[in-house]
Amino acid sequence: MSDTTTSPSASPTPVDFWFDPLCAWTWMTSRWLLEAARSRDLTIRWHVMSLAILNEGRLDHIPEEFHDLVGPKGLRPVRVIVAAQQRYDGDAVARLYTELGTRFHRDGGTPSPTLETIEAALTAAGLPADLVQYADKDTYDTEVRASHARSQAAVGEEAGSPVLAVPDATGAQRGFNGPVVTPVPRGEEAARLWDAVLLAASVPSFAELKRTRAGGPVFE
């Protein structure tokens, strides 16, 4: 399955998706979005955001078990993705995110951003392994922070990963945090959820719909 789905339609629906590759819930949302794109004409535009940036200055209040996710090491995969984006294109970003998520989440691993895991993902995505050098460099941090800032602006307030922006009734992109799903909806169920998100975005007064999560993400 291609990570960027298009069709002969003259006007596919633009979707902006901001993600932190270390977030398991975001991974689930991204796989649902790709599933919905099988039957809906979507153009998915992939952007990074960063839980490490979101939680700057708060690390002392976060359990140590989450420090690889929201601490300085959490910037590693985001930096490498942006390096790939600068050198290549959005399709490279989508391929690399798929390979990173497969290793961090789907295959039962832990989202620990080791250089070895990132390098293996680069190779599997058909990208130069030497892009891993940017994991611990601030070369593209200006671009990383700008993309993260756009994710927050799309929602209108501080929000975690993911952020999804879709057209509202006027055609302008309107951002939401989520949706949160587990397991990944498939087939017509995935398409109906997409239709519901698009409908919600078309209602100017709609802001939030939420319930308690039942357990952790279920990877298929």
XYZ file of N, CA and C in Angstrom:
660
model
N 0.842 -1.190 0.000
C 0.000 0.000 0.000
C 0.878 1.240 0.000
N 0.604 2.167 -0.865
C 1.363 3.411 -0.925
C 1.008 4.300 0.248
N 2.003 5.073 0.732
C 1.773 5.973 1.850
C 1.201 7.309 1.414
N 1.093 7.562 0.131
C 0.431 8.770 -0.354
C -0.549 8.338 -1.432
N -1.837 8.436 -1.118
C -2.856 7.910 -2.013
C -3.463 9.023 -2.848
N -3.468 8.820 -4.157
C -4.104 9.774 -5.049
C -5.042 9.018 -5.971
N -5.854 9.737 -6.724
C -6.776 9.124 -7.666
C -6.954 10.088 -8.815
N -7.654 9.654 -9.866
C -7.849 10.537 -11.016
C -8.725 11.754 -10.713
N -9.332 11.804 -9.510
C -10.211 12.924 -9.180
C -9.473 14.255 -9.303
N -10.193 15.289 -9.761
C -9.579 16.601 -9.963
C -9.331 17.311 -8.645
N -10.023 16.928 -7.590
C -9.891 17.661 -6.337
C -9.855 16.718 -5.139
N -8.748 16.038 -4.937
C -8.634 15.207 -3.737
C -8.667 16.080 -2.488
N -9.109 15.522 -1.382
C -9.194 16.260 -0.127
C -7.814 16.365 0.510
N -7.344 17.586 0.791
C -6.036 17.732 1.433
C -6.124 17.418 2.927
N -5.147 16.673 3.418
C -5.081 16.315 4.833
C -3.683 16.648 5.337
N -3.597 17.472 6.365
C -2.314 17.747 7.006
C -2.233 16.929 8.287
N -1.156 16.149 8.402
C -1.011 15.252 9.547
C 0.333 15.501 10.210
N 0.293 16.007 11.453
C 1.504 16.228 12.232
C 1.680 15.061 13.200
N 2.887 14.534 13.275
C 3.120 13.335 14.072
C 4.471 13.371 14.773
N 4.507 12.780 15.959
C 5.767 12.421 16.601
C 5.918 10.922 16.408
N 6.991 10.459 15.742
C 7.104 9.041 15.407
C 7.238 8.119 16.602
N 7.509 8.656 17.791
C 7.643 7.820 18.972
C 6.323 7.580 19.690
N 5.262 8.251 19.282
C 3.962 8.118 19.942
C 3.165 6.965 19.336
N 2.866 5.964 20.153
C 2.143 4.781 19.662
C 0.724 5.118 19.226
N 0.061 6.015 19.948
C -1.312 6.394 19.574
C -1.318 7.117 18.231
N -0.302 7.911 17.992
C -0.194 8.605 16.707
C -0.005 7.611 15.578
N 0.787 6.591 15.820
C 0.991 5.540 14.820
C -0.340 4.908 14.423
N -1.196 4.637 15.421
C -2.496 4.043 15.137
C -3.335 4.974 14.260
N -3.319 6.260 14.586
C -4.089 7.233 13.807
C -3.585 7.302 12.372
N -2.274 7.279 12.205
C -1.704 7.365 10.852
C -2.077 6.163 10.009
N -2.118 4.982 10.617
C -2.489 3.772 9.853
C -3.978 3.808 9.493
N -4.802 4.374 10.380
C -6.222 4.548 10.019
C -6.353 5.509 8.840
N -5.593 6.586 8.854
C -5.684 7.569 7.781
C -5.311 6.946 6.443
N -4.282 6.121 6.430
C -3.896 5.435 5.200
C -4.966 4.434 4.759
N -5.590 3.790 5.731
C -6.667 2.860 5.406
C -7.855 3.605 4.801
N -8.197 4.764 5.363
C -9.295 5.561 4.815
C -8.985 6.018 3.399
N -7.708 6.278 3.130
C -7.307 6.747 1.803
C -7.445 5.676 0.734
N -7.678 4.446 1.130
C -7.935 3.391 0.145
C -9.259 3.612 -0.583
N -10.225 4.211 0.109
C -11.549 4.380 -0.501
C -12.012 5.832 -0.551
N -11.201 6.740 -0.037
C -11.508 8.159 -0.128
C -10.342 8.856 -0.823
N -10.656 9.856 -1.637
C -9.629 10.532 -2.445
C -8.924 11.577 -1.595
N -7.785 11.216 -1.029
C -7.073 12.081 -0.102
C -5.660 12.368 -0.597
N -5.191 13.557 -0.314
C -3.782 13.893 -0.458
C -3.249 14.154 0.944
N -2.418 13.240 1.443
C -1.908 13.335 2.809
C -0.572 14.059 2.798
N -0.497 15.130 3.585
C 0.733 15.906 3.712
C 1.283 15.666 5.119
N 2.474 15.052 5.164
C 3.065 14.596 6.415
C 3.986 15.661 7.002
N 3.809 15.949 8.292
C 4.622 16.950 8.978
C 5.030 16.411 10.350
N 6.177 16.833 10.831
C 6.578 16.421 12.177
C 6.099 17.420 13.222
N 5.867 16.882 14.405
C 5.759 17.678 15.614
C 6.611 16.944 16.645
N 6.786 17.493 17.829
C 7.710 16.876 18.772
C 7.189 16.952 20.194
N 7.029 15.779 20.813
C 6.657 15.734 22.220
C 7.803 16.226 23.095
N 9.039 16.104 22.601
C 10.188 16.626 23.347
C 10.117 18.151 23.435
N 9.752 18.784 22.334
C 9.591 20.243 22.350
C 8.390 20.630 23.207
N 7.310 19.888 23.078
C 6.092 20.181 23.837
C 6.348 20.132 25.342
N 7.260 19.246 25.761
C 7.506 19.042 27.188
C 8.809 19.659 27.685
N 9.371 20.559 26.925
C 10.583 21.236 27.382
C 10.331 21.945 28.712
N 11.279 21.755 29.639
C 11.149 22.379 30.952
C 10.266 21.625 31.919
N 9.715 20.473 31.489
C 8.797 19.722 32.348
C 9.325 18.332 32.705
N 10.531 18.019 32.268
C 11.032 16.647 32.387
C 11.073 16.174 33.839
N 11.312 17.074 34.768
C 11.382 16.688 36.180
C 10.042 16.206 36.709
N 8.971 16.524 36.011
C 7.631 16.133 36.461
C 7.072 14.939 35.683
N 7.903 14.346 34.830
C 7.475 13.217 33.998
C 8.217 11.963 34.427
N 7.544 10.820 34.606
C 8.220 9.584 35.015
C 9.406 9.252 34.112
N 10.463 8.723 34.706
C 11.692 8.454 33.971
C 11.474 7.499 32.801
N 10.509 6.605 32.918
C 10.266 5.623 31.851
C 9.849 6.289 30.542
N 9.402 7.550 30.612
C 8.976 8.257 29.407
C 10.023 9.261 28.901
N 11.184 9.300 29.520
C 12.168 10.304 29.155
C 12.715 10.120 27.747
N 12.828 8.873 27.262
C 13.274 8.665 25.883
C 12.265 9.212 24.889
N 11.006 9.254 25.309
C 9.936 9.737 24.429
C 9.838 11.252 24.418
N 9.918 11.861 25.602
C 9.672 13.301 25.690
C 10.909 14.102 26.072
N 12.045 13.431 26.284
C 13.288 14.118 26.592
C 14.080 14.426 25.333
N 15.327 14.883 25.486
C 16.150 15.260 24.323
C 16.313 14.155 23.292
N 16.387 12.880 23.719
C 16.518 11.786 22.760
C 15.299 11.670 21.851
N 14.173 12.182 22.330
C 12.961 12.128 21.521
C 13.050 12.944 20.248
N 14.006 13.845 20.171
C 14.204 14.647 18.962
C 14.904 13.868 17.856
N 15.559 12.764 18.202
C 16.366 12.049 17.209
C 15.595 11.672 15.939
N 14.508 10.890 16.032
C 13.806 10.507 14.799
C 13.182 11.691 14.076
N 12.716 12.690 14.827
C 12.117 13.871 14.203
C 13.160 14.619 13.377
N 14.350 14.781 13.930
C 15.426 15.460 13.206
C 15.791 14.717 11.924
N 15.863 13.397 12.003
C 16.230 12.615 10.817
C 15.134 12.688 9.759
N 13.876 12.669 10.178
C 12.775 12.799 9.222
C 12.851 14.137 8.494
N 13.111 15.207 9.230
C 13.207 16.524 8.599
C 14.413 16.593 7.677
N 15.507 15.954 8.041
C 16.674 15.899 7.154
C 16.313 15.204 5.850
N 15.557 14.105 5.938
C 15.115 13.400 4.731
C 14.166 14.273 3.915
N 13.304 15.005 4.590
C 12.362 15.892 3.898
C 13.106 16.997 3.147
N 14.151 17.537 3.758
C 14.918 18.602 3.123
C 15.649 18.095 1.887
N 16.118 16.866 1.941
C 16.876 16.312 0.827
C 15.977 15.692 -0.234
N 14.822 15.192 0.165
C 13.952 14.474 -0.773
C 12.565 15.120 -0.830
N 11.518 14.396 -0.383
C 10.157 14.917 -0.542
C 9.229 14.301 0.492
N 7.938 14.612 0.360
C 6.956 14.108 1.302
C 6.803 12.606 1.265
N 7.000 12.003 0.107
C 6.895 10.548 0.020
C 7.999 9.887 0.825
N 9.183 10.492 0.837
C 10.282 9.968 1.648
C 9.923 10.037 3.126
N 9.268 11.120 3.534
C 8.830 11.258 4.922
C 7.847 10.139 5.277
N 6.885 9.889 4.409
C 5.880 8.858 4.666
C 6.530 7.483 4.772
N 7.454 7.176 3.848
C 8.120 5.868 3.882
C 8.937 5.704 5.152
N 9.663 6.746 5.525
C 10.502 6.650 6.718
C 9.649 6.524 7.977
N 8.561 7.269 8.035
C 7.684 7.149 9.203
C 7.127 5.733 9.317
N 6.739 5.146 8.196
C 6.242 3.773 8.223
C 7.291 2.823 8.775
N 8.526 2.955 8.320
C 9.578 2.055 8.772
C 9.947 2.293 10.236
N 9.959 3.537 10.665
C 10.222 3.824 12.079
C 9.097 3.268 12.957
N 7.865 3.534 12.562
C 6.736 3.056 13.350
C 6.657 1.550 13.410
N 7.011 0.897 12.307
C 7.031 -0.563 12.295
C 7.976 -1.097 13.368
N 9.115 -0.448 13.513
C 10.107 -0.898 14.489
C 9.777 -0.439 15.911
N 9.313 0.770 16.048
C 9.003 1.293 17.376
C 7.745 0.664 17.972
N 6.757 0.369 17.117
C 5.436 0.009 17.614
C 4.943 -1.348 17.117
N 4.761 -1.499 15.817
C 4.044 -2.660 15.294
C 4.719 -3.990 15.603
N 6.041 -4.019 15.531
C 6.753 -5.289 15.705
C 7.038 -5.629 17.159
N 6.372 -4.943 18.064
C 6.485 -5.290 19.470
C 7.695 -4.724 20.161
N 8.395 -3.816 19.505
C 9.546 -3.194 20.136
C 9.117 -2.089 21.081
N 10.102 -1.417 21.633
C 9.821 -0.268 22.486
C 10.256 0.989 21.750
N 9.536 2.087 21.947
C 9.877 3.309 21.218
C 11.127 3.988 21.771
N 12.247 3.252 21.747
C 13.514 3.818 22.192
C 14.285 4.274 20.958
N 14.573 5.542 20.822
C 15.138 6.073 19.574
C 16.646 5.847 19.464
N 17.047 4.580 19.385
C 18.466 4.289 19.232
C 18.914 4.600 17.812
N 20.182 4.920 17.660
C 20.718 5.207 16.328
C 20.634 3.982 15.428
N 20.789 2.802 16.010
C 20.723 1.562 15.221
C 19.332 1.370 14.627
N 18.293 1.637 15.420
C 16.920 1.485 14.927
C 16.625 2.497 13.827
N 17.063 3.729 14.027
C 16.818 4.771 13.021
C 17.551 4.452 11.723
N 18.780 3.977 11.829
C 19.546 3.628 10.627
C 18.898 2.480 9.876
N 18.389 1.472 10.612
C 17.710 0.344 9.963
C 16.455 0.815 9.246
N 15.730 1.761 9.837
C 14.521 2.300 9.213
C 14.861 3.074 7.943
N 15.929 3.839 7.979
C 16.362 4.577 6.787
C 16.656 3.630 5.638
N 17.394 2.577 5.928
C 17.751 1.609 4.890
C 16.503 0.942 4.315
N 15.577 0.544 5.193
C 14.352 -0.112 4.738
C 13.478 0.828 3.912
N 13.573 2.123 4.184
C 12.784 3.117 3.447
C 13.451 3.528 2.137
N 14.615 2.935 1.836
C 15.310 3.272 0.595
C 16.007 4.612 0.642
N 16.382 5.041 1.845
C 17.055 6.325 2.035
C 18.479 6.098 2.519
N 19.373 7.049 2.288
C 20.765 6.876 2.715
C 20.880 6.720 4.232
N 21.615 5.707 4.653
C 21.786 5.460 6.083
C 22.534 6.591 6.773
N 23.308 7.371 6.000
C 24.092 8.433 6.634
C 23.225 9.592 7.132
N 21.941 9.580 6.805
C 21.042 10.596 7.371
C 20.936 10.469 8.888
N 21.333 9.313 9.425
C 21.288 9.121 10.877
C 22.199 10.113 11.595
N 23.170 10.664 10.891
C 24.091 11.622 11.514
C 23.361 12.842 12.071
N 22.174 13.144 11.542
C 21.438 14.324 11.985
C 20.656 14.088 13.271
N 20.628 12.845 13.748
C 19.846 12.532 14.947
C 20.295 13.342 16.157
N 21.584 13.563 16.279
C 22.118 14.278 17.434
C 22.709 15.630 17.052
N 22.294 16.154 15.915
C 22.729 17.473 15.478
C 21.534 18.417 15.423
N 21.791 19.693 15.615
C 20.705 20.674 15.568
C 20.589 21.348 14.200
N 21.144 20.713 13.168
C 21.192 21.294 11.823
C 19.829 21.791 11.353
N 18.801 20.982 11.576
C 17.460 21.317 11.082
C 16.481 21.638 12.211
N 17.002 22.021 13.371
C 16.102 22.288 14.493
C 15.179 23.481 14.235
N 15.641 24.440 13.443
C 14.759 25.566 13.103
C 13.536 25.065 12.351
N 13.751 24.151 11.395
C 12.642 23.586 10.620
C 11.755 22.697 11.493
N 12.386 21.930 12.393
C 11.615 21.076 13.301
C 10.682 21.928 14.167
N 11.226 22.979 14.744
C 10.434 23.817 15.627
C 9.344 24.583 14.877
N 9.641 24.964 13.650
C 8.625 25.663 12.854
C 7.465 24.730 12.534
N 7.769 23.479 12.196
C 6.709 22.510 11.909
C 5.888 22.229 13.162
N 6.572 22.093 14.288
C 5.858 21.866 15.551
C 4.946 23.058 15.864
N 5.444 24.263 15.662
C 4.637 25.461 15.928
C 3.393 25.491 15.047
N 3.529 25.053 13.807
C 2.360 25.025 12.909
C 1.321 24.023 13.403
N 1.769 22.919 13.992
C 0.817 21.942 14.531
C -0.004 22.551 15.662
N 0.656 23.322 16.522
C -0.054 23.935 17.635
C -0.998 25.026 17.153
N -0.568 25.777 16.158
C -1.421 26.824 15.599
C -2.656 26.235 14.930
N -2.501 25.043 14.332
C -3.636 24.412 13.653
C -4.745 24.053 14.632
N -4.354 23.680 15.864
C -5.344 23.327 16.880
C -5.837 24.565 17.611
N -4.943 25.530 17.795
C -5.328 26.759 18.460
C -4.889 26.840 19.903
N -4.368 25.719 20.428
C -3.848 25.695 21.790
C -2.859 24.547 21.881
N -2.179 24.436 23.025
C -1.203 23.362 23.175
C -1.868 22.004 23.031
N -1.289 21.162 22.184
C -1.878 19.849 21.934
C -0.774 18.831 21.697
N -1.043 17.591 22.084
C -0.107 16.511 21.864
C -0.226 15.944 20.462
N 0.452 14.823 20.255
C 0.482 14.164 18.950
C -0.590 13.079 18.892
N -1.321 12.960 17.747
C -1.156 13.682 16.494
C -2.063 14.898 16.394
N -1.774 15.715 15.386
C -2.678 16.789 14.991
C -3.087 16.539 13.550
N -4.380 16.554 13.314
C -4.956 16.300 11.993
C -5.716 17.545 11.560
N -5.421 18.041 10.369
C -6.130 19.215 9.845
C -6.810 18.854 8.534
N -8.106 19.154 8.443
C -8.914 18.836 7.266
C -9.731 20.066 6.897
N -10.282 20.109 5.680
C -11.037 21.294 5.259
C -12.330 21.477 6.051
N -12.606 22.735 6.407
C -13.892 23.038 7.027
C -14.885 23.461 5.952
N -16.005 24.029 6.351
C -17.055 24.382 5.389
C -16.602 25.435 4.384
N -15.597 26.228 4.744
C -15.091 27.272 3.839
C -13.932 26.795 2.977
N -13.445 25.592 3.265
C -12.290 25.075 2.543
C -10.972 25.308 3.255
N -10.995 26.064 4.350
C -9.781 26.286 5.138
C -9.472 25.047 5.981
N -8.179 24.812 6.235
C -7.790 23.663 7.039
C -8.075 23.939 8.517
N -8.749 22.977 9.168
C -9.110 23.093 10.574
C -8.498 21.933 11.333
N -7.752 22.230 12.393
C -6.982 21.201 13.080
C -7.647 20.656 14.329
N -7.374 19.360 14.593
C -7.847 18.673 15.789
C -6.724 17.798 16.325
N -6.735 17.557 17.626
C -5.852 16.572 18.230
C -6.549 15.213 18.170
N -5.954 14.257 17.448
C -6.577 12.942 17.294
C -6.969 12.695 15.849
N -7.910 11.767 15.602
C -8.635 10.943 16.562
C -7.778 9.804 17.123
N -8.161 9.315 18.300
C -7.494 8.193 18.942
C -8.279 6.926 18.622
N -7.605 5.921 18.092
C -8.273 4.673 17.705
C -7.413 3.469 18.100
N -8.071 2.388 18.471
C -7.394 1.112 18.668
C -8.425 0.000 18.727
N -8.255 -1.087 17.974
C -7.266 -1.233 16.909
C -7.609 -0.339 15.719
N -6.790 -0.411 14.679
C -6.998 0.429 13.499
C -8.278 0.007 12.777
N -9.234 0.936 12.565
C -10.420 0.592 11.780
C -10.019 0.217 10.350
N -10.712 -0.723 9.778
C -10.401 -1.185 8.430
C -11.610 -1.044 7.508
N -11.343 -1.034 6.218
C -12.391 -1.048 5.218
C -13.386 0.091 5.364
N -14.661 -0.249 5.275
C -15.713 0.753 5.316
C -15.785 1.459 6.667
N -15.399 0.761 7.725
C -15.392 1.394 9.045
C -14.396 2.547 9.090
N -13.229 2.349 8.490
C -12.228 3.424 8.429
C -12.747 4.593 7.608
N -13.425 4.293 6.503
C -13.962 5.342 5.636
C -15.056 6.129 6.343
N -15.906 5.440 7.102
C -16.988 6.133 7.802
C -16.440 7.049 8.892
N -15.362 6.616 9.564
C -14.754 7.487 10.567
C -14.165 8.729 9.909
N -13.547 8.545 8.749
C -13.033 9.708 8.017
C -14.166 10.676 7.672
N -15.274 10.131 7.166
C -16.421 10.974 6.813
C -16.922 11.751 8.030
N -16.898 11.095 9.203
C -17.364 11.753 10.420
C -16.433 12.897 10.821
N -15.120 12.690 10.681
C -14.163 13.748 10.999
C -14.366 14.933 10.072
N -14.551 14.647 8.785
C -14.765 15.714 7.813
C -16.054 16.467 8.113
N -17.099 15.745 8.497
C -18.371 16.376 8.845
C -18.216 17.255 10.088
N -17.511 16.738 11.093
C -17.303 17.516 12.319
C -16.568 18.816 12.018
N -15.564 18.742 11.142
C -14.795 19.937 10.795
C -15.647 20.972 10.075
N -16.720 20.530 9.441
C -17.573 21.448 8.689
C -18.541 22.220 9.582
N -18.629 21.836 10.852
C -19.524 22.509 11.796
C -18.701 23.513 12.598
N -18.867 24.812 12.384
C -18.006 25.811 13.022
C -17.969 25.737 14.539
N -19.070 25.335 15.165
C -19.131 25.328 16.626
C -18.533 24.063 17.246
N -18.205 23.057 16.425
C -17.678 21.803 16.985
C -16.250 21.989 17.470
N -15.954 21.515 18.689
C -14.612 21.659 19.245
C -14.008 20.345 19.727
N -14.803 19.487 20.397
C -14.182 18.317 21.024
C -15.205 17.216 21.249
N -14.736 15.968 21.119
C -15.526 14.782 21.438
C -14.538 13.769 22.007
N -14.766 13.308 23.251
C -13.744 12.496 23.901
C -14.368 11.511 24.871
N -13.684 10.346 25.058
C -14.090 9.381 26.065
C -12.837 8.704 26.625
N -12.988 7.953 27.691
C -11.873 7.266 28.326
C -11.346 6.165 27.408
N -10.021 6.053 27.338
C -9.408 4.985 26.554
C -9.482 3.669 27.321
N -9.798 2.600 26.619
C -9.880 1.266 27.235
C -8.576 0.525 26.949
N -7.582 0.701 27.816
C -6.303 0.009 27.627
C -5.402 0.706 26.637
N -4.295 0.050 26.299
C -3.318 0.610 25.404
C -3.607 0.289 23.945
N -2.772 0.773 23.040
C -2.981 0.509 21.607
C -2.800 -0.967 21.275
N -3.634 -1.454 20.372
C -3.585 -2.846 19.928
C -3.008 -2.866 18.527
N -1.790 -3.396 18.378
C -1.132 -3.424 17.074
C -1.449 -4.728 16.367
N -1.793 -4.600 15.082
C -2.128 -5.775 14.287
C -0.928 -6.192 13.472
